[in-house]
Amino acid sequence: MRRWLMLFVCLGLLGSVRVAGSVQVAAAQAERVKAIPVIGAYPQIRLSPDGHTLAIFEMGIFYDGEIIPELVPVRLFDLNTLQITATLNEPTDYANEVTFTSDGSRVMTYHDNGDMFIWDAPTGSLINRVTALPLLSGRGFFYPDSSHYVMACQANLLLLCEWDTDNGSILRLLRPQYATRNEIAALFESGPAPTYIAFDLSDSGDRIAAATSYGVIDIWDVATGEQVSLNVPTEFPLFNIMSLAFINNDEQIVFYDADSELIRVIDARNGSEVRSFSGGPTGSPTVALAADGDHIAWVSGEPEAPIITVSSLTDADEPLVINLPVPEPLRASRRQMSMYFMPDGLTLVVGGFVNQSGDSNDNLIFLVDVTR
């Protein structure tokens, strides 16, 4: 407790020296940021749709195969009471991904050993254990029925799997059509084979947008399984799209292009560019989109002094810029960071900081007030 008390004192001091301008400006920015202690040298976070529950899990890939028992369970954290409400203890391996259903009633945890667990989110009780495929990204989402889950399920080809999480069966494979084996082999000629690395489900639930590692966005029709590809103009399309989202009644897609360092809005039907503007986290996928589909936030700056920027996609007003006071030994390794708007769009939840001390698993998540 004394260590965390000193940490919060340090946070206040850091806020006064890292923000340009007067002490009054620094104090105003410091009031926007609330730091909450969590454990994990490399914690990841996922926010429930209602904004009440945060799933916290550890990036086990950084431990070189060492299993640290206290860091394996996924923890469900109540953002209203600031208390752990459930500890998901059944898995024997670290979680690679955690996904809430759209109604928040269930949560899926996927683990690199190939286990997929389905939990009751309010109580943390286990509903089902599914034998899935090992060593996948785990990235995906639930359909509106809260039992069917779609995820990337092949390490070196473009392939999505739909799972029935009630009975553990694979319902369908979504993949591009190939005329011959040679067409598949050609995927490996110019580098690593493409994989899906970013996804979104349209609000209507009838389309999937999936970005490949080579900067192409595939649009899938959920009902028919038909797929069209939207080419994104960029000079070096390699892992340049790490997150994307449908906006404007599913008519457009917004994403950050790390190659051009532009936030782009394209037509979801034909890929034509609607608009683009400078911004976003250089070399990083850490972008959040508010529920209004208009306000976007990103993290930039140095690892020891990250900066949060909130901007409108349509409003010409100056963006809101907030310095985030991160104490030693934490660092903003933005490839591991996660950030979410609360449903009302007035608060950001930011986590995924790296603890570089080597002898401690203390960490923080931040609640950031982004009201104007």
CSV table of N, CA and C in Angstrom, one decimal, residues 32-36 45 47 54 79 286-291 295-299 307-311 320 322 324 338-351 365-371:
chain,number,residue,atom,x,y,z
A,32,ARG,N,-7.8,15.1,-15.1
A,32,ARG,CA,-8.4,14.3,-16.1
A,32,ARG,C,-8.0,12.8,-16.0
A,33,VAL,N,-6.9,12.5,-15.3
A,33,VAL,CA,-6.4,11.2,-15.3
A,33,VAL,C,-6.5,10.5,-14.0
A,34,LYS,N,-7.0,9.3,-13.9
A,34,LYS,CA,-7.1,8.5,-12.7
A,34,LYS,C,-6.4,7.2,-12.9
A,35,ALA,N,-5.4,6.9,-12.1
A,35,ALA,CA,-4.6,5.7,-12.2
A,35,ALA,C,-5.1,4.7,-11.2
A,36,ILE,N,-5.3,3.4,-11.7
A,36,ILE,CA,-5.8,2.3,-10.9
A,36,ILE,C,-4.8,1.2,-11.0
A,45,ILE,N,-6.1,-5.4,-21.8
A,45,ILE,CA,-7.4,-5.2,-21.3
A,45,ILE,C,-8.4,-5.3,-22.4
A,47,LEU,N,-12.7,-4.2,-22.8
A,47,LEU,CA,-13.9,-3.5,-22.1
A,47,LEU,C,-15.2,-4.2,-22.6
A,54,LEU,N,-14.0,-4.7,-17.0
A,54,LEU,CA,-12.8,-4.8,-17.7
A,54,LEU,C,-12.2,-6.2,-17.5
A,79,LEU,N,-15.4,-1.5,-13.0
A,79,LEU,CA,-14.9,-0.1,-13.1
A,79,LEU,C,-15.7,0.8,-12.2
A,286,THR,N,-2.6,1.6,-31.8
A,286,THR,CA,-3.5,1.9,-30.7
A,286,THR,C,-4.4,3.1,-31.0
A,287,VAL,N,-5.6,2.7,-31.5
A,287,VAL,CA,-6.6,3.7,-31.9
A,287,VAL,C,-8.0,3.2,-31.3
A,288,ALA,N,-8.8,4.2,-30.8
A,288,ALA,CA,-10.1,3.9,-30.3
A,288,ALA,C,-11.1,4.7,-31.0
A,289,LEU,N,-12.3,4.2,-31.2
A,289,LEU,CA,-13.4,4.9,-31.8
A,289,LEU,C,-14.6,4.9,-30.9
A,290,ALA,N,-15.1,6.1,-30.7
A,290,ALA,CA,-16.3,6.3,-29.8
A,290,ALA,C,-17.5,5.8,-30.4
A,291,ALA,N,-18.5,5.5,-29.5
A,291,ALA,CA,-19.8,4.9,-30.0
A,291,ALA,C,-20.5,5.8,-31.0
A,295,HIS,N,-15.8,10.4,-33.0
A,295,HIS,CA,-14.6,10.8,-32.3
A,295,HIS,C,-13.6,9.6,-32.2
A,296,ILE,N,-12.4,9.9,-32.5
A,296,ILE,CA,-11.3,8.9,-32.5
A,296,ILE,C,-10.2,9.3,-31.6
A,297,ALA,N,-9.6,8.4,-31.0
A,297,ALA,CA,-8.5,8.7,-30.1
A,297,ALA,C,-7.3,7.8,-30.4
A,298,TRP,N,-6.1,8.4,-30.1
A,298,TRP,CA,-4.9,7.6,-30.4
A,298,TRP,C,-3.8,8.0,-29.4
A,299,VAL,N,-2.8,7.1,-29.2
A,299,VAL,CA,-1.6,7.4,-28.4
A,299,VAL,C,-0.4,7.6,-29.2
A,307,ILE,N,1.2,10.5,-25.1
A,307,ILE,CA,0.2,11.6,-25.3
A,307,ILE,C,-1.1,11.0,-26.0
A,308,ILE,N,-2.2,11.4,-25.4
A,308,ILE,CA,-3.5,10.9,-25.9
A,308,ILE,C,-4.1,12.1,-26.7
A,309,THR,N,-4.5,11.8,-27.9
A,309,THR,CA,-5.2,12.8,-28.7
A,309,THR,C,-6.6,12.3,-29.1
A,310,VAL,N,-7.6,13.2,-28.9
A,310,VAL,CA,-9.0,12.9,-29.3
A,310,VAL,C,-9.4,13.9,-30.4
A,311,SER,N,-9.9,13.4,-31.5
A,311,SER,CA,-10.2,14.3,-32.6
A,311,SER,C,-11.6,13.8,-33.2
A,320,LEU,N,-8.3,17.5,-28.8
A,320,LEU,CA,-8.0,17.5,-27.4
A,320,LEU,C,-6.8,16.7,-27.2
A,322,ILE,N,-3.9,15.3,-24.3
A,322,ILE,CA,-3.7,15.1,-22.9
A,322,ILE,C,-2.4,14.3,-22.7
A,324,LEU,N,-0.2,11.9,-20.6
A,324,LEU,CA,-0.4,10.8,-19.7
A,324,LEU,C,0.8,10.6,-18.7
A,338,SER,N,-3.8,-1.1,-25.2
A,338,SER,CA,-5.3,-1.1,-25.6
A,338,SER,C,-6.0,0.1,-25.1
A,339,MET,N,-6.9,0.6,-25.8
A,339,MET,CA,-7.6,1.8,-25.4
A,339,MET,C,-9.1,1.7,-25.9
A,340,TYR,N,-10.0,2.1,-25.0
A,340,TYR,CA,-11.4,2.0,-25.3
A,340,TYR,C,-12.1,3.3,-24.8
A,341,PHE,N,-13.1,3.8,-25.6
A,341,PHE,CA,-14.0,4.8,-25.1
A,341,PHE,C,-15.1,4.1,-24.3
A,342,MET,N,-15.5,4.7,-23.2
A,342,MET,CA,-16.7,4.2,-22.5
A,342,MET,C,-17.9,4.5,-23.3
A,343,PRO,N,-19.0,3.9,-23.1
A,343,PRO,CA,-20.2,4.0,-24.0
A,343,PRO,C,-20.6,5.5,-24.2
A,344,ASP,N,-20.5,6.3,-23.1
A,344,ASP,CA,-20.9,7.7,-23.3
A,344,ASP,C,-19.9,8.6,-24.0
A,345,GLY,N,-18.7,8.0,-24.3
A,345,GLY,CA,-17.7,8.8,-25.1
A,345,GLY,C,-17.0,9.8,-24.3
A,346,LEU,N,-17.2,9.9,-23.0
A,346,LEU,CA,-16.6,10.9,-22.1
A,346,LEU,C,-15.4,10.5,-21.4
A,347,THR,N,-15.1,9.2,-21.4
A,347,THR,CA,-13.9,8.6,-20.7
A,347,THR,C,-13.2,7.6,-21.6
A,348,LEU,N,-11.9,7.6,-21.5
A,348,LEU,CA,-11.1,6.6,-22.2
A,348,LEU,C,-10.5,5.6,-21.1
A,349,VAL,N,-10.5,4.3,-21.4
A,349,VAL,CA,-9.8,3.4,-20.5
A,349,VAL,C,-8.6,3.0,-21.3
A,350,VAL,N,-7.4,3.2,-20.7
A,350,VAL,CA,-6.1,2.9,-21.3
A,350,VAL,C,-5.3,1.9,-20.5
A,351,GLY,N,-4.8,0.9,-21.1
A,351,GLY,CA,-4.0,-0.1,-20.4
A,351,GLY,C,-3.0,-0.7,-21.4
A,365,ILE,N,-3.8,0.8,-14.9
A,365,ILE,CA,-4.6,1.2,-16.0
A,365,ILE,C,-5.1,2.7,-15.7
A,366,PHE,N,-5.5,3.4,-16.8
A,366,PHE,CA,-5.8,4.8,-16.6
A,366,PHE,C,-7.3,5.0,-17.1
A,367,LEU,N,-8.0,5.8,-16.3
A,367,LEU,CA,-9.3,6.3,-16.8
A,367,LEU,C,-9.1,7.8,-17.1
A,368,VAL,N,-9.3,8.2,-18.3
A,368,VAL,CA,-9.0,9.6,-18.8
A,368,VAL,C,-10.3,10.3,-19.2
A,369,ASP,N,-10.5,11.4,-18.5
A,369,ASP,CA,-11.7,12.2,-18.8
A,369,ASP,C,-11.4,13.0,-20.1
A,370,VAL,N,-12.2,12.8,-21.2
A,370,VAL,CA,-12.0,13.5,-22.4
A,370,VAL,C,-13.1,14.4,-22.8
A,371,THR,N,-13.8,14.9,-21.8
A,371,THR,CA,-14.8,15.9,-22.0
A,371,THR,C,-14.2,17.2,-22.4
